[in-house]
XYZ file of C-alpha atoms in Angstrom:
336
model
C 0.000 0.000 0.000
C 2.979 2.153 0.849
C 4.729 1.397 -1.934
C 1.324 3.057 -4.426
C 1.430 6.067 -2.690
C 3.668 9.100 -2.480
C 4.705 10.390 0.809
C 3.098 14.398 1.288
C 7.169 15.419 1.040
C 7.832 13.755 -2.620
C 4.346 15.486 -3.689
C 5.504 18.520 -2.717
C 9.078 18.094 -4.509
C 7.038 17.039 -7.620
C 5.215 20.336 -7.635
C 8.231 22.182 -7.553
C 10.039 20.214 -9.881
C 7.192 21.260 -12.612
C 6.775 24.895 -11.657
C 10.706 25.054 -12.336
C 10.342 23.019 -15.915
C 7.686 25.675 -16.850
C 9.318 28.571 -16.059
C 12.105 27.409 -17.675
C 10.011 26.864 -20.567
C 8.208 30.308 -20.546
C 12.191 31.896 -19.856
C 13.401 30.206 -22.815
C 10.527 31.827 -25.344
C 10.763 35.348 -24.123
C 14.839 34.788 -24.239
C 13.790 33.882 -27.988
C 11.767 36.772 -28.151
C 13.689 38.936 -27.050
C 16.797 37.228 -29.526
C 14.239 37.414 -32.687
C 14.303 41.047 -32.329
C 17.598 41.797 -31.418
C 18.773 40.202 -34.276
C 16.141 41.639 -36.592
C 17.657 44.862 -35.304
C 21.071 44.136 -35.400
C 21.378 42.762 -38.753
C 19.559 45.688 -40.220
C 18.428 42.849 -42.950
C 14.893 43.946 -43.653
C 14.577 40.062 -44.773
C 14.987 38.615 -41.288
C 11.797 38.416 -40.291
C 11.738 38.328 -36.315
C 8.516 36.020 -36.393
C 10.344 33.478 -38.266
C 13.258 33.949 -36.305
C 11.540 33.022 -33.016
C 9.631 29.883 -34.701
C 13.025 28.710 -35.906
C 14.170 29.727 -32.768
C 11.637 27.204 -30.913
C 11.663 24.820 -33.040
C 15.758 23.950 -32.680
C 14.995 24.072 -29.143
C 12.956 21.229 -29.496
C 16.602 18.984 -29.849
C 17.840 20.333 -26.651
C 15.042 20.421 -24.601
C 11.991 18.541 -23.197
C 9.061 19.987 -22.097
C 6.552 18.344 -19.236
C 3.154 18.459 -20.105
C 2.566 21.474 -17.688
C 4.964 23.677 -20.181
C 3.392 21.845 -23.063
C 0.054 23.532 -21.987
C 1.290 26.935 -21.041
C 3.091 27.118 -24.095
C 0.018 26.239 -26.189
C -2.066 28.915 -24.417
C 0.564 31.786 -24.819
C 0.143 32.627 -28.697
C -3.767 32.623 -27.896
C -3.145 35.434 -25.193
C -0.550 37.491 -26.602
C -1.502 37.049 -30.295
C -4.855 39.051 -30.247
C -3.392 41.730 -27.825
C -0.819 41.972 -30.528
C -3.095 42.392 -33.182
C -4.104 45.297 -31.350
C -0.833 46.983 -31.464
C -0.984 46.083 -35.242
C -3.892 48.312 -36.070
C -1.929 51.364 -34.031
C 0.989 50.721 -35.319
C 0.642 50.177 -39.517
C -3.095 51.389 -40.400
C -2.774 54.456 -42.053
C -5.944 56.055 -43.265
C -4.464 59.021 -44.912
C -1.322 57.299 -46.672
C -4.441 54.358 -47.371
C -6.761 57.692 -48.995
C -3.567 58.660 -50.840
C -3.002 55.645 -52.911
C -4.397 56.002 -56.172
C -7.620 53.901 -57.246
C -6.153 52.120 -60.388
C -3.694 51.213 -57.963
C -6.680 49.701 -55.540
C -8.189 47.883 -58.205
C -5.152 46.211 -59.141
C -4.427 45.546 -55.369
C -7.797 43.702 -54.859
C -7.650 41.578 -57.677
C -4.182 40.544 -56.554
C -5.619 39.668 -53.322
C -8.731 37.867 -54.702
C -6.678 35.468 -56.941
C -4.265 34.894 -53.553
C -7.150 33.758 -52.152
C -8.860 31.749 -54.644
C -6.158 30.342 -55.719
C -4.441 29.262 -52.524
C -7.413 27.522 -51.452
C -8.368 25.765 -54.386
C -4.765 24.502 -54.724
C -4.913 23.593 -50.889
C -7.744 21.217 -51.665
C -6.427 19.743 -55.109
C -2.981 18.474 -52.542
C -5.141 17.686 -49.575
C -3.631 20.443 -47.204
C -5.938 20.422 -44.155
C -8.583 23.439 -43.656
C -5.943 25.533 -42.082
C -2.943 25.173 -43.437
C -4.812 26.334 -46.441
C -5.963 29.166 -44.671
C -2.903 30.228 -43.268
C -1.405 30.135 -46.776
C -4.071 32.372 -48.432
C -4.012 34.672 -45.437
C -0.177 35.160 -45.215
C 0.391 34.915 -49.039
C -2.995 37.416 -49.444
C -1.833 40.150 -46.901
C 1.283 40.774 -44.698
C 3.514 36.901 -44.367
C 4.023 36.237 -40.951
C 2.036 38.727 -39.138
C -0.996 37.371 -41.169
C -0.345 33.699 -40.545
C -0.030 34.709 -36.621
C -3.279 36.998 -36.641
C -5.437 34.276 -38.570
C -3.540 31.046 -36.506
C -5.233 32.379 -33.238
C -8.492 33.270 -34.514
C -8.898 29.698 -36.399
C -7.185 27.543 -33.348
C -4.401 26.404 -35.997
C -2.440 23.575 -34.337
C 1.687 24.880 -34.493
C 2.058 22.532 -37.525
C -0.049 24.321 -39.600
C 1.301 27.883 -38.545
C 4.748 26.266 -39.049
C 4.188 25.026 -42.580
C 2.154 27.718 -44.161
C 5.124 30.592 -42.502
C 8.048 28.663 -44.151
C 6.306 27.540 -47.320
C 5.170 31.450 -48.292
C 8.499 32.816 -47.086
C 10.504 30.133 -49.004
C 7.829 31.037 -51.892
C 8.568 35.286 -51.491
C 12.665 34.128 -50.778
C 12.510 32.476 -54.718
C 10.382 35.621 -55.867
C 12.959 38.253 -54.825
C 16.289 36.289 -55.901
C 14.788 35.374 -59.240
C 11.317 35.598 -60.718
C 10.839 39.927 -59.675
C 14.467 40.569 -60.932
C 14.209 38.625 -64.274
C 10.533 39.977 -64.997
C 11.006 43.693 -64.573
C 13.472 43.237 -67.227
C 11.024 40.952 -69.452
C 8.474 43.284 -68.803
C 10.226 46.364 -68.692
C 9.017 47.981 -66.283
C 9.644 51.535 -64.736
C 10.380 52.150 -61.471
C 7.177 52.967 -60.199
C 5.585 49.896 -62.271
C 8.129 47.633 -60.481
C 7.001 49.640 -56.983
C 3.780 48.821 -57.507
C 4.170 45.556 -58.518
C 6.462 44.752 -55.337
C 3.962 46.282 -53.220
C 1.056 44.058 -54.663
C 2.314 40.709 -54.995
C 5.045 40.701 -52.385
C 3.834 38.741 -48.753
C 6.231 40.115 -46.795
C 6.634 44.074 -46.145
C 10.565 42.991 -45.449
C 10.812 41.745 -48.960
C 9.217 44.772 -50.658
C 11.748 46.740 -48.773
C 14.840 44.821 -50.467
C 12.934 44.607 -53.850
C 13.016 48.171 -54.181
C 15.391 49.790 -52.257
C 17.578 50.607 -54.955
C 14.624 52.455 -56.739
C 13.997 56.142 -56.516
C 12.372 57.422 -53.277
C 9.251 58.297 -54.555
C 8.597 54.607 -56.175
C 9.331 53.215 -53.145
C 6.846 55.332 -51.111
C 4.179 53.525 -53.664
C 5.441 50.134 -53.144
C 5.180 50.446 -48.759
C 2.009 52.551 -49.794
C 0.624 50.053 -51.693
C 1.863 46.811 -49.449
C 0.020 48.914 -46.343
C -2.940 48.805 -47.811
C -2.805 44.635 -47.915
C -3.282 45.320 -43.995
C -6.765 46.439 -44.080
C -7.470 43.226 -45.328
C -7.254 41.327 -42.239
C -10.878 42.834 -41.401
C -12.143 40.553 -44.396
C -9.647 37.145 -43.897
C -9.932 36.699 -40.802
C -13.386 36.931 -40.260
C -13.428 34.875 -43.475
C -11.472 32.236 -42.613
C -12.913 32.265 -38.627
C -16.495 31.795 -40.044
C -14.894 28.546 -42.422
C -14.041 26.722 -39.527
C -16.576 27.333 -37.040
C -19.429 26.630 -39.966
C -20.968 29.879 -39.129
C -20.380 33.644 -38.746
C -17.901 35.080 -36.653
C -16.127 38.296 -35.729
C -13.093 38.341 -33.425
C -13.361 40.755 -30.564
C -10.245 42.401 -30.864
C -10.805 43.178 -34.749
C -12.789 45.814 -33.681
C -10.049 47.170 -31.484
C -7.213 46.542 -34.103
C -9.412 48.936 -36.825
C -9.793 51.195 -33.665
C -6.011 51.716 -32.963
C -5.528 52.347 -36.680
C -8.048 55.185 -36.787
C -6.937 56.531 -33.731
C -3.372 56.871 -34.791
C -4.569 58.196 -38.150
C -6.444 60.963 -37.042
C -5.989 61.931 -33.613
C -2.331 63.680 -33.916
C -1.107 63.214 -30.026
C -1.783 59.712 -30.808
C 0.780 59.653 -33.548
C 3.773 58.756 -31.631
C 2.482 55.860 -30.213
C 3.346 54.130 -33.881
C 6.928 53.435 -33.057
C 5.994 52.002 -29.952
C 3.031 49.673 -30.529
C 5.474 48.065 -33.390
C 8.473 47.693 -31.161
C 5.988 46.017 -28.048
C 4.520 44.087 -30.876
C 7.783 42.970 -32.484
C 8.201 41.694 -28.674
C 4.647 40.235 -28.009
C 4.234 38.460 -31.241
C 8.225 36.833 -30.901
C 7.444 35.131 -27.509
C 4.115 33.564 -29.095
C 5.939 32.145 -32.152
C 8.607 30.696 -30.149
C 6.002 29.103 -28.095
C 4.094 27.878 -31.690
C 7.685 26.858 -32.991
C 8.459 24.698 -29.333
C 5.253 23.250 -29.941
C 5.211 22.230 -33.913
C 6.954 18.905 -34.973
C 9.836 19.729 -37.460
C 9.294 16.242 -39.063
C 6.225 17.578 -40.936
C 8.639 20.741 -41.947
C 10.770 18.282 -44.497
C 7.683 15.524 -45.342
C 5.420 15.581 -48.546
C 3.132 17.536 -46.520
C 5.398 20.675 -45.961
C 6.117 20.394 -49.343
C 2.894 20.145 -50.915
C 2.346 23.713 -48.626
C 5.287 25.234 -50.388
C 3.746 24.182 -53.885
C 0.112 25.586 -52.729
C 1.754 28.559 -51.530
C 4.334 29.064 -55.038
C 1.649 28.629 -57.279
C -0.278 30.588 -55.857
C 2.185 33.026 -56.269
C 2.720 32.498 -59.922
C -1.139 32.446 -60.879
C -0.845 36.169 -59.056
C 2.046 37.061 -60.556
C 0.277 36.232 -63.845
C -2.764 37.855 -63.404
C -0.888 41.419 -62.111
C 0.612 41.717 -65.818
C -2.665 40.783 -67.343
C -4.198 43.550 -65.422
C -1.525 45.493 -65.683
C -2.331 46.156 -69.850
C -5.688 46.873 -68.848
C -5.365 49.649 -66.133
């Protein structure tokens, strides 16, 4: 009988033994956090994507170290607490209303059809190669808007499992890494395009803001303005995909609380000019915020499915979706 039970002293080492695991589990992702951004900083590379950073970040980790199933659980709840609240900071941090009112409507139209055939095309392509709901998702909503700080924003809304928020991130930015080294560079000469077609075109079709920043930062200043102009106005959009893609999975309609806040922030920081300086800081907490809870996603995915047929049946979703975009921008780029 003695030998089933634990004596009240052992319980009480067991107890502490877990609450040490998890905080060593909760130190390590905010170490990563904070390590995502400093390098991000550091490197002055806009392609290093802190986000990424901290998901790689976690996901090495994973050969090191192993987790308890009390650290398991905290680590799956952190993205869901600090992703919204981060989504916040978004809105006050990169909605722009006026630079949005600035950008010119043939420029829109172009925009939403890019967006649309993301979309479509990414989900179709998702169910042709048997992606699950989400991964599909995640792929239309970071290839469709803003790369990583899409894939996060949608992830918590839809309850994406770390797998799918790990596959859909490095399939699009492998996708975007392939567009900037070769397919942008070789068709602005095909095309021949000027430097405020190419800024435009960057700023459309790119899924990362970081990658529009090295695809035209040897252009002019004012074609550059256009191509962040035009890439900030793929933000907005997260008030349609998310919603969008929330609604898919729970079979009916639904809204996100903190949506409302997120399009709040923006418009306060648009319009209300004391306001204005709180930009640089929601970004910087929000660089912070959204590290820790893709650390904790990356600790949590399984890097087997990373290198397996299904992380690269992702990447193809997420290239060819690319492609068919790419396509359709220089269709519609004759007509408007």
């Amino acid at each position: 009988m003695l030998g089933l039970c634990k004596r009240k002293e052992d319980i009480v080492l067991d107890k502490k033994k877990s609450f040490h695991i998890s905080g060593f589990g909760v130190f390590l992702v905010i170490l990563f956090g904070l390590g995502a951004v400093f390098i991000k900083k550091a490197s002055g590379i806009p392609l290093f994507d802190e986000l990424l950073i901290a998901m790689t970040l976690g996901i090495i980790a994973q050969i090191f170290v192993t987790c308890d199933q009390r650290t398991e659980r905290i680590l799956r709840w952190t993205p869901r607490v600090l992703i919204p609240f981060g989504l916040i900071l978004y809105g006050a941090a990169n909605l722009d209303f006026k630079l949005f009112a600035a950008v010119p409507d043939t420029y829109k139209i172009t925009l939403f059809i890019a967006i649309l055939t993301f979309l479509v095309t990414a989900l179709t392509l998702a169910g042709l190669f048997g992606l699950k709901d989400r991964t599909g998702y995640l792929i239309a909503s970071g290839s469709s808007v803003c790369g990583a700080s899409a894939i996060a924003a949608t992830a918590s809304a839809i309850d994406a499992e770390p797998d799918d928020i790990s596959c859909s991130l490095v399939a699009v930015f492998i996708s975007a890494l392939l567009g900037l080294i070769i397919l942008f560079p070789l068709l602005r000469r095909a095309c021949s395009m000027s430097d405020t077609e190419y800024g435009i075109f960057c700023g459309t079709v790119f899924q990362f803001t970081g990658f529009v920043k090295s695809a035209v930062s040897g252009l002019p200043a004012e074609a550059q303005k256009v191509a962040l102009a035009v890439k900030s106005l793929r933000y907005l959009c997260l008030i349609f995909t998310i919603p969008l893609f929330t609604s898919l999975t729970k079979g009916k309609m639904s809204m996100p609380w903190y949506l409302v806040l997120f399009l709040a922030g923006g418009v306060l920081c648009s319009f209300v000019s004391t306001l204005s300086g709180l930009r640089h800081i929601s970004e910087s907490a929000l660089s912070f915020i959204w590290s820790i809870a893709m650390a904790s996603i990356g600790f949590n995915a399984n890097m087997r499915v990373l290198f397996s047929s299904y992380g690269l049946k992702a990447f193809l979703v997420s290239f060819l979706s690319m492609l068919v975009t790419i396509g359709i921008f220089l269709v519609s780029r004759m007509v408007f």
